[in-house]
mmCIF file of C-alpha atoms in Angstrom:
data_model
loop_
_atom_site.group_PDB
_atom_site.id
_atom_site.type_symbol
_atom_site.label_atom_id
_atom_site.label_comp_id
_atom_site.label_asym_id
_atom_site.label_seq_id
_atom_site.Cartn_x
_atom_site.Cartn_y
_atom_site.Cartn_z
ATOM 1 C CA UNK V 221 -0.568 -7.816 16.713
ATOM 2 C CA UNK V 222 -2.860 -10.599 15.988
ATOM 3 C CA UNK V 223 -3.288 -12.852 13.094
ATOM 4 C CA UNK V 224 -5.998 -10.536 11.946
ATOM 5 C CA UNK V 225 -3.563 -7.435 11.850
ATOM 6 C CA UNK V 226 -1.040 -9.930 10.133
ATOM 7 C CA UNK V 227 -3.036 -10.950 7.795
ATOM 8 C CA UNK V 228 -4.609 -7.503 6.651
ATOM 9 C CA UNK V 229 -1.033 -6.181 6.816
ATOM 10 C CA UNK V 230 -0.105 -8.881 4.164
ATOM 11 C CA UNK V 231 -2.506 -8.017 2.160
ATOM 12 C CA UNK V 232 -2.240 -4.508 1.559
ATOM 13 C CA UNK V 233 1.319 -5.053 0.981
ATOM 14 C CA UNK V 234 0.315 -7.499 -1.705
ATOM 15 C CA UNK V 235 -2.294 -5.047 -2.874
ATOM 16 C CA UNK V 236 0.383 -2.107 -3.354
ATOM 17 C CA UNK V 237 2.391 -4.963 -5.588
ATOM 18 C CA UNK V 238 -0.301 -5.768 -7.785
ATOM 19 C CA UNK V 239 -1.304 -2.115 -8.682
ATOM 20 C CA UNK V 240 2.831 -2.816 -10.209
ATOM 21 C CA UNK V 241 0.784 -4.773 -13.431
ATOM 22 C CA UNK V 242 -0.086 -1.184 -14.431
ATOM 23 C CA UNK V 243 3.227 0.067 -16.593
ATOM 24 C CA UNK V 244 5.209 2.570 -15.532
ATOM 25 C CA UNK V 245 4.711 6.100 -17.744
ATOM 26 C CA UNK V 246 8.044 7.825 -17.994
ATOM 27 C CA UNK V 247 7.614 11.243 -19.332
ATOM 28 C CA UNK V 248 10.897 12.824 -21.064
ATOM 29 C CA UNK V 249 10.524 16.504 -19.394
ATOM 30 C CA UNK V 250 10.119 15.394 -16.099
ATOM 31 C CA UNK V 251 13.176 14.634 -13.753
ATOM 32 C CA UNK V 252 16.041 11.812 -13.562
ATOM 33 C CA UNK V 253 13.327 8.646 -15.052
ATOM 34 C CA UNK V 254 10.732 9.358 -12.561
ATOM 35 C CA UNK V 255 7.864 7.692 -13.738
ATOM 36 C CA UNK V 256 4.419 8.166 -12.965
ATOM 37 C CA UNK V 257 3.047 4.714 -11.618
ATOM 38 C CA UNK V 258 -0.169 3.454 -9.542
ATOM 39 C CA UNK V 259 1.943 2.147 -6.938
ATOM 40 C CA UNK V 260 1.631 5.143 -5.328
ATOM 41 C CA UNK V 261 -1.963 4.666 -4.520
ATOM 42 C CA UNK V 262 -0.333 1.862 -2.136
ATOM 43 C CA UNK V 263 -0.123 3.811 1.110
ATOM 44 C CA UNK V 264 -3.036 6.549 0.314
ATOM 45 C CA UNK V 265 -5.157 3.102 0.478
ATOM 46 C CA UNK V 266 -3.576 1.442 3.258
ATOM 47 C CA UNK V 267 -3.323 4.389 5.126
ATOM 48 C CA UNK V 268 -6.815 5.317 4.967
ATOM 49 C CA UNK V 269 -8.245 1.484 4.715
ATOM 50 C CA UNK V 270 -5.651 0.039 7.369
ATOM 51 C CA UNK V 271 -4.605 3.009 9.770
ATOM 52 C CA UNK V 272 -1.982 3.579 11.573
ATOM 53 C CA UNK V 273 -0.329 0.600 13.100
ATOM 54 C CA UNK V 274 -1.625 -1.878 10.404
ATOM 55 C CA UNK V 275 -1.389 0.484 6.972
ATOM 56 C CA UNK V 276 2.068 1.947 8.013
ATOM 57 C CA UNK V 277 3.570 -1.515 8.533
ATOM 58 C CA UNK V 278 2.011 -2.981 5.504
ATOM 59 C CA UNK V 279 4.146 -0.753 3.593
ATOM 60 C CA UNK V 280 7.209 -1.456 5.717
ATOM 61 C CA UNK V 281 6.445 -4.842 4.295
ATOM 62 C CA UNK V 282 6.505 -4.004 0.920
ATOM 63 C CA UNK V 283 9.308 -1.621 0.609
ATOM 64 C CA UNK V 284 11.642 -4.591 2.559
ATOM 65 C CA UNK V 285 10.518 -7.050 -0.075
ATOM 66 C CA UNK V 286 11.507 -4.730 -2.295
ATOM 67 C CA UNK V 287 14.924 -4.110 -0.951
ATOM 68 C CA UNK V 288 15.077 -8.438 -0.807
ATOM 69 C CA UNK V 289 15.065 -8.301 -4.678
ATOM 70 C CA UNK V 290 11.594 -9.408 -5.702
ATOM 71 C CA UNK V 291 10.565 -7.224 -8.920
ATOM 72 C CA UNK V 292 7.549 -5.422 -7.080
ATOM 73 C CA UNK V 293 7.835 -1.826 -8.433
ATOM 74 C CA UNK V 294 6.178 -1.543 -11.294
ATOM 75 C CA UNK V 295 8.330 -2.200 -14.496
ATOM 76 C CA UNK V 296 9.770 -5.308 -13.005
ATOM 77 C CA UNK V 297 11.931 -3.433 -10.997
ATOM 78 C CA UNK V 298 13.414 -4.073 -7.325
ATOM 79 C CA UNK V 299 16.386 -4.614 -5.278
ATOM 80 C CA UNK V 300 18.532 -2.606 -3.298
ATOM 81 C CA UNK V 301 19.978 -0.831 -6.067
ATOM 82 C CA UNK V 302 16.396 0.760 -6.554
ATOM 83 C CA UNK V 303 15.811 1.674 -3.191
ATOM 84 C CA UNK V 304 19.036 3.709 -2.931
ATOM 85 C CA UNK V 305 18.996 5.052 -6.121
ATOM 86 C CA UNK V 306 17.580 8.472 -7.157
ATOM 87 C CA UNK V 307 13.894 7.417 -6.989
ATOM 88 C CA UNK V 308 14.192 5.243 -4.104
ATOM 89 C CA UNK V 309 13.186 8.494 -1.516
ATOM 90 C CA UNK V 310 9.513 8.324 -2.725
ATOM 91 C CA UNK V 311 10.033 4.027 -2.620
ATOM 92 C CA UNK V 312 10.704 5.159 0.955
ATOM 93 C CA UNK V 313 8.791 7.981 1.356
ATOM 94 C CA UNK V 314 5.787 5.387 1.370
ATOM 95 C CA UNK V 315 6.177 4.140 4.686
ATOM 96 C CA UNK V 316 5.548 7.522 6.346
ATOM 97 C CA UNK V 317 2.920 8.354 4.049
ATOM 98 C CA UNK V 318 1.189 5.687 5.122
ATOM 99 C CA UNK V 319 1.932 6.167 9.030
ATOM 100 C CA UNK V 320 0.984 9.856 8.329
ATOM 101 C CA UNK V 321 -2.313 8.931 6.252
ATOM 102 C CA UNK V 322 -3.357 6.336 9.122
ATOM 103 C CA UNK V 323 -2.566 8.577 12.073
ATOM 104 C CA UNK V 324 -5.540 11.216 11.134
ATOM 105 C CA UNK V 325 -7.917 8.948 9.177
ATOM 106 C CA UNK V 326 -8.141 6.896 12.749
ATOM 107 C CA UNK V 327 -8.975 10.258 14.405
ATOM 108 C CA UNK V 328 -11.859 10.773 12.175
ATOM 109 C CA UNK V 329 -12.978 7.305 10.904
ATOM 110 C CA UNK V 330 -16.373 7.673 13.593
ATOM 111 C CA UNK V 331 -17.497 10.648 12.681
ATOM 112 C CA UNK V 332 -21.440 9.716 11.557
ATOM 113 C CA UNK V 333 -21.522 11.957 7.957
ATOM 114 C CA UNK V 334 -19.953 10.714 5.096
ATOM 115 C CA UNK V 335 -19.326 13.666 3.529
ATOM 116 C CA UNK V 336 -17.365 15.203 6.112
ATOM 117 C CA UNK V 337 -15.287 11.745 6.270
ATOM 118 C CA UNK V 338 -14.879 12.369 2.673
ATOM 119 C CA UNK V 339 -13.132 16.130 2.583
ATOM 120 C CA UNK V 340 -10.934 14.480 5.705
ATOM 121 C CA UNK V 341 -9.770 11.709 4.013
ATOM 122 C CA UNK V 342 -9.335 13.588 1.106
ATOM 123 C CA UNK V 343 -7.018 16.457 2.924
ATOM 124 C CA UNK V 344 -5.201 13.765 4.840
ATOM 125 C CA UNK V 345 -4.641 11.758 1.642
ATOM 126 C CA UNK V 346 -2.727 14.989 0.086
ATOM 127 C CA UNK V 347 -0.670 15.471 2.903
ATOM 128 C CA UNK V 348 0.107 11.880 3.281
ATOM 129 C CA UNK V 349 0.304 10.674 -0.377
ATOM 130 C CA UNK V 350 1.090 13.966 -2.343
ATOM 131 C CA UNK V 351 3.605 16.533 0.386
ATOM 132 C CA UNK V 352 5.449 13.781 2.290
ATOM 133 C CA UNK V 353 5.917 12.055 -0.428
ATOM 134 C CA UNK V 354 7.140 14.417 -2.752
ATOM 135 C CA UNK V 355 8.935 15.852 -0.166
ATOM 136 C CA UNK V 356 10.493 13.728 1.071
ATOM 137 C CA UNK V 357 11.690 12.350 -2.372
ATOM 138 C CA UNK V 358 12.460 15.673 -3.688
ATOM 139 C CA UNK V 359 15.333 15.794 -1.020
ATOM 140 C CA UNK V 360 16.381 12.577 -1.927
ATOM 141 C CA UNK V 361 16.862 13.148 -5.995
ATOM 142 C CA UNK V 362 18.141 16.604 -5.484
ATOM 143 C CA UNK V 363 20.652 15.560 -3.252
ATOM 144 C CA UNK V 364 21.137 12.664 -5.685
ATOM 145 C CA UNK V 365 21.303 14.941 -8.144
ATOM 146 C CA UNK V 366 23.571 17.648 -6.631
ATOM 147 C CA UNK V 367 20.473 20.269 -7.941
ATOM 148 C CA UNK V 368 19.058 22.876 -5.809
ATOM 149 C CA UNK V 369 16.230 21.476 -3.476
ATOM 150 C CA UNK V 370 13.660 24.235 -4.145
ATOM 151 C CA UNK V 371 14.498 23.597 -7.941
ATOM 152 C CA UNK V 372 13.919 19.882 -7.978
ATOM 153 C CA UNK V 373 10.968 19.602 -6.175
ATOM 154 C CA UNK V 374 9.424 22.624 -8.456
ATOM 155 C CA UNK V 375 10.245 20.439 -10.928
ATOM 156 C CA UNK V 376 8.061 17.679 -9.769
ATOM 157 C CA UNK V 377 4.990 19.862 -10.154
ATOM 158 C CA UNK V 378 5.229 17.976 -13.340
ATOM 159 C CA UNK V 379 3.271 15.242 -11.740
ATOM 160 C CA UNK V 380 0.581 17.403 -10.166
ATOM 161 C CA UNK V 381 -2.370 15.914 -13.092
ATOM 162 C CA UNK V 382 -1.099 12.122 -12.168
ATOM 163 C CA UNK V 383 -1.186 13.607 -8.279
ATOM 164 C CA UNK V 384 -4.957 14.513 -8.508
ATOM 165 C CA UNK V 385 -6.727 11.364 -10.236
ATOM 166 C CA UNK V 386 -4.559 9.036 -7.907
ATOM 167 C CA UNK V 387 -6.088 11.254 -4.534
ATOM 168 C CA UNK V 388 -9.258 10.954 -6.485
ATOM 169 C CA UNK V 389 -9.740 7.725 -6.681
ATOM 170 C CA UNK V 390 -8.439 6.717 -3.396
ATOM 171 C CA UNK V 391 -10.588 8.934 -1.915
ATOM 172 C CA UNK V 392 -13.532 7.370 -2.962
ATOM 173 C CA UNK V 393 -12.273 4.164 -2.608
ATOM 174 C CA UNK V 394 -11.522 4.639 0.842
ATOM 175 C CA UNK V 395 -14.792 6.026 1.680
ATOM 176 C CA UNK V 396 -16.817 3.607 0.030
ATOM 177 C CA UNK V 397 -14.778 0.748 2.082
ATOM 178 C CA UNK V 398 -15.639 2.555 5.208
ATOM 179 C CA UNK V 399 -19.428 2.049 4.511
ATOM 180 C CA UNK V 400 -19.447 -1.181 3.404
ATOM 181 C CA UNK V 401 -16.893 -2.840 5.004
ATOM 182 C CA UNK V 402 -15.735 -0.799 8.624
ATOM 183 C CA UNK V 403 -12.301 -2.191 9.602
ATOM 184 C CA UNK V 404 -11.031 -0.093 12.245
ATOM 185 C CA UNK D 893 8.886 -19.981 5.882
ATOM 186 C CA UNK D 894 11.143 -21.821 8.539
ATOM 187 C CA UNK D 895 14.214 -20.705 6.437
ATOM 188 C CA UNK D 896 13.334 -16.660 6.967
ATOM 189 C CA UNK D 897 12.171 -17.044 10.673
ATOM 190 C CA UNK D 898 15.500 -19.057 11.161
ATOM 191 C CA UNK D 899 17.521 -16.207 10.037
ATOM 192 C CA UNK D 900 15.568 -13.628 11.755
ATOM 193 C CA UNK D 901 16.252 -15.781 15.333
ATOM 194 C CA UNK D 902 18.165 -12.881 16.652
ATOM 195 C CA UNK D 903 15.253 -10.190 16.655
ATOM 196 C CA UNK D 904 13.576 -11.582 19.688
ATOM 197 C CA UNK D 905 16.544 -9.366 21.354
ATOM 198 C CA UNK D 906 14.652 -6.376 19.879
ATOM 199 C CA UNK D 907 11.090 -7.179 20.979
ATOM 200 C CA UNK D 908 10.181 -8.517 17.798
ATOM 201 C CA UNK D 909 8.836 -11.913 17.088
ATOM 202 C CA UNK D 910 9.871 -13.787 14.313
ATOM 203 C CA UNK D 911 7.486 -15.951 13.915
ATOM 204 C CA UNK D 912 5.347 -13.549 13.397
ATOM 205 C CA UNK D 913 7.099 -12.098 10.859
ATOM 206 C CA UNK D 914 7.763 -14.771 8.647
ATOM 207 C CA UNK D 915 4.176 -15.677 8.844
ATOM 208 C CA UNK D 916 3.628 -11.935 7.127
ATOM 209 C CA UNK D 917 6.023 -12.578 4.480
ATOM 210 C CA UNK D 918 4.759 -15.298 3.152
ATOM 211 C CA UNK D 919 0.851 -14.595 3.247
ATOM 212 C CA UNK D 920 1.782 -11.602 1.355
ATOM 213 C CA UNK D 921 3.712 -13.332 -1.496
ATOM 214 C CA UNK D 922 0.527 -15.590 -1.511
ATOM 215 C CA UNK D 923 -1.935 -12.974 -2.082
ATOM 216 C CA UNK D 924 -0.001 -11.476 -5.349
ATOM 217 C CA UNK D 925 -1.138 -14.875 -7.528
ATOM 218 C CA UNK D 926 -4.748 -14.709 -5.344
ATOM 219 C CA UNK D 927 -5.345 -11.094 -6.371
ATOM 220 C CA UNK D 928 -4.682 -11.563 -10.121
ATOM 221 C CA UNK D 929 -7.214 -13.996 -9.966
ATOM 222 C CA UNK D 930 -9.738 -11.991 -7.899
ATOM 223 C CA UNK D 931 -9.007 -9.539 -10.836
ATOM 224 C CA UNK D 932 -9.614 -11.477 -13.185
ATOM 225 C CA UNK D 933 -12.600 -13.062 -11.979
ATOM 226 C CA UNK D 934 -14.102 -9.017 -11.281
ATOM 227 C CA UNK D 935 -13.412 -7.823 -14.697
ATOM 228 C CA UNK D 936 -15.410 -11.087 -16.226
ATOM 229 C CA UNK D 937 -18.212 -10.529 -13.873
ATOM 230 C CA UNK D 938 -18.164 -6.964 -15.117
ATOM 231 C CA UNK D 939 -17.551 -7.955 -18.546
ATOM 232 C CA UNK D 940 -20.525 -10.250 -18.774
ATOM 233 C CA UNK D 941 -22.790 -7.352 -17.912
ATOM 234 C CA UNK D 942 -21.523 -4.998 -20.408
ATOM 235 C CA UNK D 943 -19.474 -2.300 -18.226
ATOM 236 C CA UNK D 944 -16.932 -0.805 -19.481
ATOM 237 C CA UNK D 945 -12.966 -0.419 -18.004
ATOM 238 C CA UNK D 946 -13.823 1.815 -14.805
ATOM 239 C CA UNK D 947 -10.723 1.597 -12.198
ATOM 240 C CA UNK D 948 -12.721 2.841 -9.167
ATOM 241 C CA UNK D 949 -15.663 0.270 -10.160
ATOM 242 C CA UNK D 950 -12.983 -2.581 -10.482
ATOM 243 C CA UNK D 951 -10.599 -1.626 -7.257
ATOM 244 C CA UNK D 952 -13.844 -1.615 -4.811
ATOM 245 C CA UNK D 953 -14.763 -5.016 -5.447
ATOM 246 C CA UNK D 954 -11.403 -6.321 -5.564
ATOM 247 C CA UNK D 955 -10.707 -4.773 -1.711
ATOM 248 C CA UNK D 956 -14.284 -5.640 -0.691
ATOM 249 C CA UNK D 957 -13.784 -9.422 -1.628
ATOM 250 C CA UNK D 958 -9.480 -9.523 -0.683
ATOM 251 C CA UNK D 959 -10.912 -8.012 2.707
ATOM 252 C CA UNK D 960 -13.625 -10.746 3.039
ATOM 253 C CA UNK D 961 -10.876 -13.410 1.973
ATOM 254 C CA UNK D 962 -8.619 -12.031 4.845
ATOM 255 C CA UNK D 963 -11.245 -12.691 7.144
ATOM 256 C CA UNK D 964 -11.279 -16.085 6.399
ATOM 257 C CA UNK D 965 -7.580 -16.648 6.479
ATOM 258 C CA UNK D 966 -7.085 -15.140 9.845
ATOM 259 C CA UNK D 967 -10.336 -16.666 11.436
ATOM 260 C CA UNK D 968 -8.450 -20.342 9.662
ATOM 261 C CA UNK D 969 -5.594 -19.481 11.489
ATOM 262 C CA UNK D 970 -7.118 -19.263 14.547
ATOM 263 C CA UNK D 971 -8.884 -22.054 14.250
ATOM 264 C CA UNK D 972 -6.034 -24.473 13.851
ATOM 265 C CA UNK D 973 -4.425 -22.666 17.046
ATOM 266 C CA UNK D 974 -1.622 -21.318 16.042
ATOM 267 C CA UNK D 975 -0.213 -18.322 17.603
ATOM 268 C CA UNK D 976 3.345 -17.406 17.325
#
């Protein structure tokens, strides 16, 4: 690691807490208080910014400041009490989104046409930021929950309108950063 | 700074340097304050020539210019030689 990686690892970690500013919305018909933040744009962006090394770690970063106590997550909330309690498998989940988004988006970040960039990203970014995570935290609150696993994460489709605009935008985001400002 | 690499001493056993580590924790609680700015300063910028809220329009220039920052950070760092 050099003090470049360090650096850009500290920032998207930073990044992921600021997009906390935007309120959480909690919706009453869908599951246990999960809320539908932008924090989860986190790792779809450092992922597909960042890669695999750099992005994954960044959100290492964040989710162990997190767990230190500093009020990250959006709401003001943080502290171990979050992490482990029934939303804390997507807090989690994060880290391996971001390992997962990196991993392919540095297998196809030289390709020469945009557009095919584009639909990669873009089906790497719902693998990454929509089915690990909701996977992975759909175990986590049914087991929390003592609900049926199939059940709970049915239940999530809920979130499926939030799901889209958040791949939407990263998307684009990430493939207007890889024109104008190549990192990898 | 000193105070989190002191009590991370023991993770050289595991390959890990802590140095290095500390170094990451604090750049990042930094960059919160330095991003609200940036933000700031973008959605002025925009403001002054009439656009309207936009979240892809105002997230691109905030990366584009945190990136740019970074740059500068890590080439400072270099520059006064240090290298945990």
């Amino acid at each position: 690691m050099t003090n470049k990686d360090l650096v850009f690892i500290a920032l998207f970690a930073a990044i992921t807490a600021a997009l906390g500013i935007l309120p959480p919305i909690t919706l009453p018909f869908l599951p246990a208080g999960v809320p539908i933040t932008a924090q989860s744009m986190g790792p779809m962006l450092a992922g597909s910014i960042l890669g695999f090394r750099r992005g994954g770690l960044s959100q290492l970063l964040f989710v162990i400041l997190v767990a230190i106590g500093l009020p990250l997550l959006s709401g003001g909330r943080g502290g171990m009490g979050v992490i482990l309690g029934a939303t804390g498998g997507f807090i989690i989940s994060w880290v391996f989104a971001a390992f997962v988004i990196g991993y392919g988006v540095e297998k196809i970040y030289h390709v020469k046409s945009n557009i095919v960039f584009a639909l990669g990203a873009l089906l790497l970014i719902i693998l990454g930021g929509i089915i690990v995570v909701y996977l992975m935290g759909g175990i986590w609150l049914a087991i929390w929950n003592n609900s049926g696993i199939f059940v709970t994460i049915l239940s999530l489709s809920g979130f499926m309108a939030s799901g889209i605009i958040k791949v939407t935008i990263a998307t684009i985001i990430a493939v207007v950063i890889r024109r104008s400002y190549p990192m990898i | 700074m000193d105070s989190i690499e002191y009590h991370l001493r023991h993770l050289t056993m595991v390959g890990l340097n802590p140095a290095k580590i500390s170094l990451t924790f604090s750049l990042c609680l930094r960059f919160i304050p330095v991003l609200a700015m940036t933000t700031k300063e973008v959605m002025e910028a925009q403001k002054a020539r009439g656009m309207h809220k936009n979240m892809i329009a105002l997230i691109v220039p905030i990366i584009i210019r945190s990136l740019k920052m970074a740059d500068d950070i890590a080439d400072a760092i270099e520059a006064r030689s240090y290298n945990p």
